[in-house]
CSV table of C-alpha atoms in Angstrom, one decimal:
chain,number,residue,atom,x,y,z
A,12,UNK,CA,0.0,0.0,0.0
A,13,UNK,CA,1.2,3.5,-0.8
A,14,UNK,CA,1.8,6.0,2.0
A,15,UNK,CA,-0.3,8.9,0.8
A,16,UNK,CA,-2.6,10.8,3.1
A,17,UNK,CA,-5.7,8.8,2.0
A,18,UNK,CA,-4.0,5.4,2.5
A,19,UNK,CA,-3.1,6.6,6.0
A,20,UNK,CA,-6.7,7.5,6.7
A,21,UNK,CA,-7.9,4.1,5.3
A,22,UNK,CA,-5.3,2.3,7.5
A,23,UNK,CA,-6.5,4.2,10.6
A,24,UNK,CA,-3.1,5.9,10.9
A,25,UNK,CA,-4.5,9.4,10.4
A,26,UNK,CA,-7.7,10.8,11.9
A,27,UNK,CA,-10.6,11.7,9.7
A,28,UNK,CA,-14.3,12.3,10.3
A,29,UNK,CA,-15.6,9.1,8.8
A,30,UNK,CA,-19.0,8.9,7.1
A,31,UNK,CA,-19.0,5.3,5.8
A,32,UNK,CA,-16.5,2.5,5.1
A,33,UNK,CA,-16.8,-0.9,3.5
A,34,UNK,CA,-14.7,-3.4,1.5
A,35,UNK,CA,-14.8,-1.1,-1.7
A,36,UNK,CA,-14.6,2.5,-0.5
A,37,UNK,CA,-14.0,4.8,2.5
A,38,UNK,CA,-15.9,8.1,2.8
A,39,UNK,CA,-15.0,10.9,5.1
A,40,UNK,CA,-15.5,14.7,5.4
A,41,UNK,CA,-13.1,16.9,3.5
A,42,UNK,CA,-11.0,18.8,6.1
A,43,UNK,CA,-11.2,21.9,4.0
A,44,UNK,CA,-14.8,21.7,2.6
A,45,UNK,CA,-16.3,23.8,-0.1
A,46,UNK,CA,-19.5,23.6,2.0
A,47,UNK,CA,-20.1,21.8,5.2
A,48,UNK,CA,-20.9,18.2,4.5
A,49,UNK,CA,-18.4,17.9,1.6
A,50,UNK,CA,-17.5,14.2,1.5
A,51,UNK,CA,-14.5,12.5,-0.2
A,52,UNK,CA,-15.1,9.0,-1.4
A,53,UNK,CA,-11.9,7.0,-2.0
A,54,UNK,CA,-11.3,3.5,-3.1
A,55,UNK,CA,-9.9,1.3,-0.4
A,56,UNK,CA,-7.2,0.0,-2.7
A,57,UNK,CA,-4.5,2.5,-3.7
A,58,UNK,CA,-4.9,3.8,-7.3
A,59,UNK,CA,-4.0,7.2,-8.5
A,60,UNK,CA,-6.5,7.8,-11.3
A,61,UNK,CA,-9.8,6.6,-12.7
A,62,UNK,CA,-7.9,4.8,-15.5
A,63,UNK,CA,-6.1,2.7,-12.8
A,64,UNK,CA,-9.2,1.6,-11.1
A,65,UNK,CA,-10.5,-2.0,-11.5
A,66,UNK,CA,-14.1,-2.4,-10.3
A,67,UNK,CA,-15.3,0.9,-11.5
A,68,UNK,CA,-18.9,-0.1,-11.1
A,69,UNK,CA,-18.9,-1.0,-7.4
A,70,UNK,CA,-16.9,2.1,-6.6
A,71,UNK,CA,-19.3,4.4,-8.4
A,72,UNK,CA,-22.3,2.7,-6.7
A,73,UNK,CA,-20.8,4.0,-3.5
A,74,UNK,CA,-20.4,7.5,-5.0
A,75,UNK,CA,-24.0,7.4,-6.2
A,76,UNK,CA,-25.2,6.3,-2.7
A,77,UNK,CA,-23.2,9.1,-1.1
A,78,UNK,CA,-24.6,11.7,-3.4
A,79,UNK,CA,-28.1,10.6,-2.5
A,80,UNK,CA,-27.2,10.5,1.2
A,81,UNK,CA,-25.6,14.0,1.2
A,82,UNK,CA,-28.8,15.4,-0.4
A,83,UNK,CA,-31.2,13.6,1.9
A,84,UNK,CA,-29.2,13.9,5.1
A,85,UNK,CA,-28.4,17.5,4.8
A,86,UNK,CA,-31.6,18.5,3.0
A,87,UNK,CA,-29.5,19.9,0.2
A,88,UNK,CA,-31.0,21.0,-3.1
A,89,UNK,CA,-28.5,18.8,-5.0
A,90,UNK,CA,-24.8,17.9,-5.1
A,91,UNK,CA,-21.7,18.7,-7.1
A,92,UNK,CA,-19.8,15.5,-7.8
A,93,UNK,CA,-16.3,16.0,-9.2
A,94,UNK,CA,-12.9,14.2,-9.6
A,95,UNK,CA,-9.5,15.3,-10.9
A,96,UNK,CA,-7.0,13.0,-12.5
A,97,UNK,CA,-3.4,14.1,-11.8
A,98,UNK,CA,-3.8,17.8,-12.7
A,99,UNK,CA,-5.3,19.6,-9.7
A,100,UNK,CA,-5.3,16.3,-7.8
A,101,UNK,CA,-4.2,17.4,-4.3
A,102,UNK,CA,-3.6,13.8,-3.1
A,103,UNK,CA,-2.3,11.2,-5.6
A,104,UNK,CA,-5.0,8.7,-4.6
A,105,UNK,CA,-8.3,8.6,-6.6
A,106,UNK,CA,-11.0,10.5,-4.8
A,107,UNK,CA,-14.4,11.8,-5.7
A,108,UNK,CA,-15.8,15.0,-4.1
A,109,UNK,CA,-19.5,15.0,-3.2
A,110,UNK,CA,-20.4,18.6,-2.3
A,111,UNK,CA,-23.9,19.6,-1.0
A,112,UNK,CA,-25.4,22.4,-3.1
A,113,UNK,CA,-28.2,24.9,-2.6
A,114,UNK,CA,-29.6,27.5,-4.9
A,115,UNK,CA,-27.6,30.7,-4.7
A,116,UNK,CA,-24.9,29.1,-2.6
A,117,UNK,CA,-22.2,31.2,-4.4
A,118,UNK,CA,-20.3,28.3,-6.1
A,119,UNK,CA,-19.3,29.4,-9.6
A,120,UNK,CA,-17.5,27.4,-12.1
A,121,UNK,CA,-14.3,25.7,-10.9
A,122,UNK,CA,-13.4,28.3,-8.2
A,123,UNK,CA,-13.8,26.3,-5.0
A,124,UNK,CA,-13.8,28.5,-1.9
A,125,UNK,CA,-13.1,26.6,1.3
A,126,UNK,CA,-14.6,26.8,4.8
A,127,UNK,CA,-14.0,25.1,8.1
A,128,UNK,CA,-16.0,23.4,10.8
A,129,UNK,CA,-16.3,25.3,14.1
A,130,UNK,CA,-15.3,22.2,16.0
A,131,UNK,CA,-14.8,18.4,15.7
A,132,UNK,CA,-18.3,18.0,17.2
A,133,UNK,CA,-19.8,20.1,14.4
A,134,UNK,CA,-18.0,18.0,11.8
A,135,UNK,CA,-19.2,14.8,13.5
A,136,UNK,CA,-22.8,16.1,13.4
A,137,UNK,CA,-22.6,16.5,9.6
A,138,UNK,CA,-21.0,13.1,9.2
A,139,UNK,CA,-23.8,11.5,11.3
A,140,UNK,CA,-26.6,13.2,9.3
A,141,UNK,CA,-25.1,11.8,6.1
A,142,UNK,CA,-24.4,8.4,7.5
A,143,UNK,CA,-28.0,8.0,8.8
A,144,UNK,CA,-29.3,8.8,5.3
A,145,UNK,CA,-27.2,6.0,3.8
């Protein structure tokens, strides 16, 4: 296994606010969210890009379920689902952003402003709402 940040989270060597984990994917809150409730879905196996991923179907079933859960759990109007391959990929481990969206939330194009959680408890409350919706 590689030693990137996401592999460390998957191995339990680095803390993260977990939303869901199974044999295919691990989902946790982004530590620098675009909007509160922004989830990263990463494959449990280390791959850098989408082209490297075997089992694309099962992984994207998890992404689809997470998009649904973010909308339902946070009562969001929709989601923004995005992935980078190498260029603009902050961690060299495939990851999909699932960002809650609301009308007039201010997100424009590919400029991603970032926010923070007031506390670990606030982050956990968002993770719990999404996890319950799964």
